[in-house]
Coordinates of C-alpha atoms and ligand atoms in Angstrom, one line a residue:
M1 CA 12.2 -11.7 -42.2
Q2 CA 11.8 -9.3 -39.3
Y3 CA 9.1 -9.7 -36.7
D4 CA 7.4 -7.4 -34.4
E5 CA 7.6 -9.6 -31.3
Q6 CA 5.1 -7.4 -29.4
K7 CA 2.6 -7.7 -32.2
I8 CA 2.8 -11.5 -32.0
Q9 CA 2.5 -11.5 -28.3
D10 CA -0.6 -9.3 -28.4
F11 CA -2.1 -11.5 -31.0
M12 CA -1.4 -14.7 -29.1
T13 CA -2.9 -13.2 -26.0
R14 CA -6.1 -12.6 -28.0
M15 CA -5.9 -16.1 -29.5
V16 CA -5.8 -17.7 -26.0
G17 CA -9.3 -16.2 -25.5
E18 CA -10.3 -17.7 -28.9
F19 CA -9.0 -21.1 -27.9
G20 CA -11.1 -20.9 -24.7
A21 CA -14.2 -20.0 -26.8
V22 CA -13.6 -23.0 -29.0
A23 CA -12.9 -25.4 -26.1
S24 CA -15.9 -24.1 -24.2
A25 CA -18.4 -24.9 -27.0
P26 CA -18.5 -28.7 -26.3
L27 CA -18.7 -28.0 -22.6
I28 CA -21.7 -25.7 -23.1
A29 CA -23.3 -28.4 -25.2
L30 CA -22.6 -31.0 -22.4
G31 CA -24.0 -28.7 -19.7
D32 CA -27.1 -28.3 -21.8
R33 CA -27.5 -32.0 -22.6
L34 CA -26.9 -33.2 -19.0
G35 CA -29.0 -30.4 -17.5
L36 CA -26.2 -29.1 -15.4
Y37 CA -27.1 -25.4 -16.0
K38 CA -30.7 -26.2 -15.3
A39 CA -29.8 -27.8 -12.0
M40 CA -27.9 -24.6 -11.0
K41 CA -30.7 -22.3 -12.1
E42 CA -32.3 -20.3 -9.2
Q43 CA -30.1 -22.2 -6.7
D44 CA -28.0 -20.8 -3.9
W45 CA -24.2 -21.3 -3.9
M46 CA -23.4 -25.0 -4.2
T47 CA -20.4 -27.3 -4.0
S48 CA -19.4 -29.7 -6.7
E49 CA -20.6 -32.5 -4.4
Q50 CA -24.0 -30.9 -4.1
L51 CA -24.3 -30.4 -7.9
A52 CA -23.2 -34.0 -8.5
E53 CA -25.7 -35.3 -5.9
R54 CA -28.5 -33.2 -7.4
T55 CA -27.8 -34.4 -11.0
G56 CA -26.6 -37.9 -10.3
F57 CA -23.3 -37.4 -12.2
A58 CA -19.7 -38.3 -11.2
E59 CA -18.4 -35.6 -8.8
R60 CA -14.9 -35.5 -10.3
Y61 CA -16.2 -34.7 -13.8
V62 CA -18.8 -32.2 -12.4
R63 CA -16.0 -30.4 -10.5
E64 CA -13.8 -30.1 -13.6
W65 CA -16.8 -28.8 -15.6
L66 CA -17.6 -26.3 -12.9
A67 CA -13.9 -25.1 -12.9
A68 CA -14.1 -24.6 -16.7
Q69 CA -17.4 -22.7 -16.4
A70 CA -15.9 -20.4 -13.7
A71 CA -12.8 -19.8 -15.7
S72 CA -15.0 -18.9 -18.7
G73 CA -16.8 -16.4 -16.5
F74 CA -20.1 -18.2 -17.0
I75 CA -20.6 -19.0 -13.3
H76 CA -19.2 -17.5 -10.0
Y77 CA -16.8 -19.2 -7.7
E78 CA -16.4 -18.5 -4.0
A79 CA -12.9 -19.6 -3.1
G80 CA -13.3 -19.8 0.7
S81 CA -16.2 -22.2 0.6
A82 CA -15.4 -23.9 -2.8
R83 CA -18.9 -23.2 -4.0
Y84 CA -20.3 -22.1 -7.3
R85 CA -23.4 -20.2 -8.5
L86 CA -25.1 -19.5 -11.8
D87 CA -26.7 -16.0 -11.7
N88 CA -30.0 -15.2 -13.2
E89 CA -28.6 -13.5 -16.2
M90 CA -26.4 -16.4 -17.1
A91 CA -29.3 -18.8 -16.4
M92 CA -31.2 -16.9 -19.2
C93 CA -28.3 -17.6 -21.6
F94 CA -27.6 -21.2 -20.7
A95 CA -30.7 -22.7 -19.1
E96 CA -33.7 -21.0 -20.6
K97 CA -34.4 -22.5 -24.0
T98 CA -37.1 -19.9 -24.7
S99 CA -34.9 -16.9 -23.9
P100 CA -33.8 -14.8 -26.8
T101 CA -30.3 -15.1 -25.5
F102 CA -30.2 -18.9 -25.3
I103 CA -26.7 -20.0 -26.4
P104 CA -26.5 -23.8 -26.5
G105 CA -28.4 -24.0 -29.9
F106 CA -25.3 -22.4 -31.5
C107 CA -23.1 -25.1 -30.0
D108 CA -25.3 -27.7 -31.8
C109 CA -24.6 -25.8 -35.1
A110 CA -20.9 -25.7 -34.2
K111 CA -20.9 -29.5 -33.8
A112 CA -22.3 -29.8 -37.3
M113 CA -19.6 -27.5 -38.6
F114 CA -16.8 -29.7 -37.3
R115 CA -18.6 -32.8 -38.5
G116 CA -19.0 -31.3 -41.9
L117 CA -15.3 -30.4 -42.4
P118 CA -14.4 -33.4 -44.6
K119 CA -17.2 -32.5 -47.0
L120 CA -16.3 -28.9 -47.1
E121 CA -12.6 -29.7 -47.7
A122 CA -13.7 -31.8 -50.7
A123 CA -16.0 -28.9 -51.9
F124 CA -13.1 -26.4 -51.8
R125 CA -11.2 -28.7 -54.2
T126 CA -14.1 -29.4 -56.6
G127 CA -16.1 -26.1 -56.3
L128 CA -19.2 -28.2 -55.9
G129 CA -21.7 -27.5 -53.1
V130 CA -22.8 -29.3 -50.0
G131 CA -26.5 -29.5 -49.7
W132 CA -28.4 -28.6 -46.5
H133 CA -29.6 -32.2 -46.5
E134 CA -26.0 -33.5 -46.5
Q135 CA -25.2 -31.8 -43.2
H136 CA -25.1 -33.5 -39.7
P137 CA -28.5 -33.5 -38.1
S138 CA -27.1 -31.3 -35.3
L139 CA -27.4 -28.4 -37.8
F140 CA -31.1 -28.8 -38.2
K141 CA -31.7 -29.1 -34.5
G142 CA -29.3 -26.3 -33.7
T143 CA -30.8 -24.0 -36.3
E144 CA -34.2 -24.4 -34.7
R145 CA -32.9 -24.0 -31.1
F146 CA -30.8 -21.0 -32.0
F147 CA -33.3 -19.2 -34.2
R148 CA -36.6 -19.9 -32.5
P149 CA -36.0 -17.8 -29.4
G150 CA -35.2 -14.7 -31.6
Y151 CA -38.4 -15.3 -33.6
A152 CA -40.4 -15.7 -30.4
A153 CA -39.0 -12.4 -29.2
H154 CA -39.5 -10.4 -32.4
L155 CA -41.6 -12.0 -35.1
V156 CA -45.2 -11.4 -33.8
D157 CA -44.6 -8.3 -31.7
E158 CA -42.3 -6.3 -33.9
W159 CA -41.6 -7.8 -37.4
I160 CA -45.1 -8.5 -38.6
P161 CA -46.5 -5.1 -37.3
A162 CA -43.7 -3.4 -39.2
L163 CA -45.1 -4.7 -42.5
D164 CA -47.7 -2.5 -44.2
G165 CA -51.2 -4.0 -43.8
V166 CA -50.1 -7.5 -42.9
D167 CA -51.1 -7.7 -39.2
A168 CA -54.7 -6.6 -40.0
R169 CA -54.9 -9.0 -42.9
L170 CA -53.9 -12.0 -40.8
R171 CA -56.5 -11.1 -38.2
Q172 CA -59.2 -11.4 -40.9
G173 CA -60.8 -14.8 -41.2
G174 CA -59.2 -17.2 -43.8
A175 CA -55.9 -15.4 -44.6
R176 CA -53.5 -17.8 -46.3
V177 CA -49.8 -17.8 -45.4
A178 CA -47.0 -19.9 -46.9
D179 CA -43.8 -20.1 -44.9
V180 CA -41.1 -21.3 -47.3
G181 CA -37.8 -22.9 -46.3
C182 CA -39.6 -23.4 -43.0
G183 CA -37.1 -26.0 -41.5
H184 CA -38.6 -27.3 -38.3
G185 CA -41.4 -24.9 -38.6
A186 CA -40.5 -22.6 -35.6
S187 CA -41.7 -19.4 -37.4
T188 CA -44.8 -21.1 -38.9
V189 CA -46.0 -22.4 -35.5
L190 CA -45.4 -19.0 -33.8
M191 CA -47.4 -17.2 -36.5
A192 CA -50.2 -19.8 -36.3
Q193 CA -50.4 -19.3 -32.5
A194 CA -50.6 -15.6 -32.9
Y195 CA -53.1 -15.5 -35.7
P196 CA -55.8 -18.1 -35.0
E197 CA -58.0 -17.0 -37.9
A198 CA -55.4 -17.6 -40.5
I199 CA -54.4 -20.8 -42.4
F200 CA -50.7 -21.7 -42.6
F201 CA -48.7 -23.8 -45.0
G202 CA -45.0 -24.7 -44.4
F203 CA -42.7 -25.8 -47.2
D204 CA -39.2 -27.0 -47.2
Y205 CA -37.3 -29.3 -49.7
H206 CA -35.8 -31.2 -46.7
E207 CA -38.2 -34.0 -45.8
P208 CA -36.8 -34.9 -42.4
S209 CA -37.3 -31.3 -41.3
I210 CA -40.9 -31.4 -42.6
L211 CA -41.6 -34.5 -40.5
I212 CA -40.3 -32.7 -37.4
A213 CA -42.3 -29.6 -38.2
R214 CA -45.5 -31.7 -38.3
D215 CA -44.6 -32.9 -34.8
R216 CA -44.1 -29.3 -33.7
A217 CA -47.5 -28.3 -35.0
R218 CA -49.2 -31.1 -33.1
E219 CA -47.3 -30.3 -29.9
A220 CA -48.4 -26.7 -30.1
G221 CA -52.0 -27.7 -30.8
V222 CA -52.2 -25.9 -34.2
A223 CA -52.1 -28.9 -36.5
D224 CA -55.6 -28.2 -37.7
R225 CA -54.6 -24.9 -39.3
V226 CA -51.0 -25.7 -40.2
R227 CA -50.0 -28.0 -43.0
F228 CA -46.3 -28.9 -43.6
E229 CA -45.4 -30.3 -47.0
V230 CA -42.2 -31.1 -48.8
G231 CA -41.8 -28.4 -51.5
S232 CA -39.1 -26.3 -53.0
A233 CA -39.1 -22.5 -53.1
Q234 CA -39.3 -22.6 -56.9
Q235 CA -42.3 -25.0 -57.0
F236 CA -44.2 -25.1 -53.8
P237 CA -47.9 -25.7 -54.3
G238 CA -51.0 -23.6 -53.8
G239 CA -51.7 -20.0 -54.6
D240 CA -53.7 -17.0 -53.5
Y241 CA -51.5 -16.5 -50.5
D242 CA -52.0 -13.2 -48.6
L243 CA -48.5 -13.5 -47.1
V244 CA -45.4 -15.6 -48.1
T245 CA -42.5 -15.7 -45.7
F246 CA -38.9 -16.7 -46.1
F247 CA -36.9 -16.9 -42.9
D248 CA -33.2 -17.0 -43.3
C249 CA -33.3 -19.1 -46.5
L250 CA -33.4 -16.9 -49.6
H251 CA -29.7 -16.5 -49.7
D252 CA -29.3 -20.3 -49.3
M253 CA -31.0 -21.0 -52.6
G254 CA -29.2 -21.8 -55.8
D255 CA -31.9 -20.1 -57.8
P256 CA -33.2 -17.2 -55.7
A257 CA -34.6 -15.6 -58.9
G258 CA -36.7 -18.7 -59.6
A259 CA -38.0 -18.4 -56.0
V260 CA -38.8 -14.7 -56.5
A261 CA -40.8 -15.5 -59.7
H262 CA -42.7 -18.3 -58.0
V263 CA -43.6 -16.2 -55.0
L264 CA -45.0 -13.6 -57.3
R265 CA -47.1 -16.2 -59.1
T266 CA -48.5 -17.6 -55.8
L267 CA -49.3 -14.3 -54.0
K268 CA -52.6 -12.5 -54.2
P269 CA -52.1 -9.3 -56.3
D270 CA -52.1 -7.2 -53.1
G271 CA -50.3 -9.8 -51.0
S272 CA -47.0 -9.3 -49.3
W273 CA -43.7 -11.2 -49.2
M274 CA -41.8 -11.0 -45.9
I275 CA -38.1 -11.8 -46.3
V276 CA -36.0 -12.2 -43.1
E277 CA -32.3 -12.3 -43.8
P278 CA -29.1 -12.2 -41.6
F279 CA -28.1 -8.6 -40.8
A280 CA -25.5 -7.4 -43.2
N281 CA -24.2 -4.2 -44.7
D282 CA -23.7 -4.0 -48.4
R283 CA -19.9 -3.8 -48.3
L284 CA -17.5 -6.4 -47.0
E285 CA -15.5 -3.7 -45.2
D286 CA -18.7 -2.7 -43.2
N287 CA -19.3 -6.3 -42.1
L288 CA -15.9 -6.8 -40.5
N289 CA -17.3 -7.1 -37.0
S290 CA -18.3 -9.8 -34.6
V291 CA -21.7 -10.4 -36.1
G292 CA -20.2 -10.5 -39.6
R293 CA -17.6 -12.8 -38.4
V294 CA -20.2 -15.4 -37.2
Y295 CA -22.2 -15.1 -40.4
Y296 CA -19.3 -15.3 -42.8
S297 CA -17.9 -18.3 -41.0
A298 CA -21.2 -20.1 -40.9
S299 CA -21.8 -19.1 -44.5
T300 CA -18.4 -20.6 -45.6
M301 CA -18.8 -23.7 -43.5
M302 CA -22.1 -25.1 -44.5
I303 CA -25.3 -23.2 -44.1
C304 CA -25.3 -20.7 -47.0
T305 CA -22.7 -20.7 -49.7
A306 CA -22.2 -24.4 -49.8
A307 CA -25.9 -25.1 -49.6
S308 CA -26.6 -22.7 -52.5
L309 CA -23.8 -24.1 -54.7
A310 CA -25.4 -27.5 -54.3
Q311 CA -28.6 -26.4 -55.9
E312 CA -29.4 -25.7 -59.5
G313 CA -28.3 -22.1 -60.3
G314 CA -25.6 -22.0 -57.6
R315 CA -26.1 -18.2 -57.1
A316 CA -24.4 -18.4 -53.7
L317 CA -25.4 -15.0 -52.4
G318 CA -23.9 -15.9 -49.0
A319 CA -25.2 -15.0 -45.5
Q320 CA -23.9 -11.4 -45.9
A321 CA -25.8 -10.7 -49.1
G322 CA -27.0 -7.3 -47.8
E323 CA -29.9 -5.1 -48.9
T324 CA -28.7 -3.9 -52.3
R325 CA -28.0 -7.4 -53.6
L326 CA -31.3 -8.7 -52.2
R327 CA -33.2 -5.8 -53.7
E328 CA -31.7 -6.6 -57.1
V329 CA -32.8 -10.2 -56.9
V330 CA -36.3 -9.4 -55.7
N331 CA -36.8 -6.6 -58.2
S332 CA -35.4 -8.6 -61.1
G333 CA -38.1 -11.2 -60.4
G334 CA -40.9 -8.7 -61.0
F335 CA -41.6 -7.1 -57.6
T336 CA -41.8 -3.4 -57.8
R337 CA -41.9 -2.5 -54.1
F338 CA -39.2 -3.6 -51.7
R339 CA -38.4 -2.0 -48.4
R340 CA -36.5 -2.6 -45.2
A341 CA -39.4 -2.8 -42.7
T342 CA -37.2 -3.2 -39.6
Q343 CA -34.1 -4.8 -38.3
T344 CA -32.3 -6.2 -35.2
P345 CA -28.6 -6.6 -34.7
F346 CA -28.9 -10.1 -36.2
N347 CA -31.7 -9.7 -38.8
L348 CA -32.9 -7.6 -41.7
V349 CA -36.7 -7.7 -42.3
F350 CA -38.0 -6.8 -45.8
Q351 CA -41.4 -6.4 -47.3
A352 CA -41.9 -6.9 -51.0
Q353 CA -45.1 -6.3 -53.0
A354 CA -45.9 -6.8 -56.6
Ligands
LIG1 C1 -31.0 -21.7 -42.3 S1 -32.4 -22.8 -42.5 C2 -33.7 -21.8 -41.9 C3 -34.9 -22.7 -41.5 C4 -36.1 -21.9 -40.9 N1 -36.6 -21.0 -41.9 C5 -35.7 -21.1 -39.7 O1 -35.5 -19.9 -39.8 O2 -35.5 -21.7 -38.7 C6 -32.6 -22.8 -44.3 C7 -33.8 -23.7 -44.7 O3 -34.0 -23.4 -46.1 C8 -34.3 -24.7 -46.7 N2 -34.1 -24.5 -48.2 C9 -32.9 -24.3 -48.8 N3 -33.0 -24.2 -50.1 C10 -34.4 -24.4 -50.3 C11 -35.2 -24.4 -51.5 N4 -34.6 -24.2 -52.7 N5 -36.5 -24.7 -51.4 C12 -37.0 -24.9 -50.2 N6 -36.3 -24.9 -49.0 C13 -35.0 -24.6 -49.1 C14 -33.4 -25.7 -46.0 O4 -33.8 -27.0 -46.2 C15 -33.5 -25.2 -44.6 O5 -34.5 -25.8 -43.9

């Protein structure tokens, strides 16, 4: 075999960057857990001794962590004075849990990916699925922490107003909303805060998530108008909903067609179904980019393909289902109107009506 040495060299140069990204993930998680980024936020240049004193952690460890952060380009280092600084932009990414660019939530998900490897390895051999409920709890926490800031930035101000007639409807007294596959209820609580006249129901088949969602509603002071119950997308209770929402979960379902049919049964005749899905183009070759890379990887690892294969039906649309496949699923269940209402680099937002 003949090798192009230069090609290998170039690739390995790129891979060293990838090694750094992988090795950085646990250190980002650590900085988040220990409050190191927070302790540097809005501070002037500081030495490792000053950060250690401020946080109460061992200086030698703090110094090595700081060096890794500086080598990653996350913080600045001033060689003459051996001092470090986290600038405001990086503080938004590492120390502001409500910022739309908050990163540590993804590291919680990455932890679950590594923890889930033995189950995934077995699944590759058997072809069976790995249910959402079988994943490490870091995934549930990480999903909430990673997705919520994006919902806070877009859901109420951009996504709902992009749907025909929905904002006005939710402002009327007594509108009923079902948020299905709600996880920890981030989207449900945000909508409830924005629309005080409406009544919200959150459903998810994963009971531990529902228990946390109830806490979230209490903490946000909306528990009187938000009820969280265990329920599957194919059987959730109630009816006469003005709006049904699915955030990042339709493609996770083994039987999305069953979910479509059930949503149609539970909606008012002129109600709307809002479907938020990962951004994707229809063709694989058009998803070969950094966003597609994250989604295909997560989809293989745990969140989507494996979760769907674990459920009855095992449709396994995958995280990069794309508009055409989603349209087919939604139309086949009886919805006649389906349109892309808006999008972000990470999400597609659809409205379906009977
Ligand atoms: C990626 S998480 C998204 C959670 C939440 N919607 C969010 O955006 O933060 C997918 C959620 O769908 C739920 N789920 C998957 N299949 C379901 C089904 N058939 N019925 C109800 N919930 C389901 C999972 O339990 C999980 O909470």
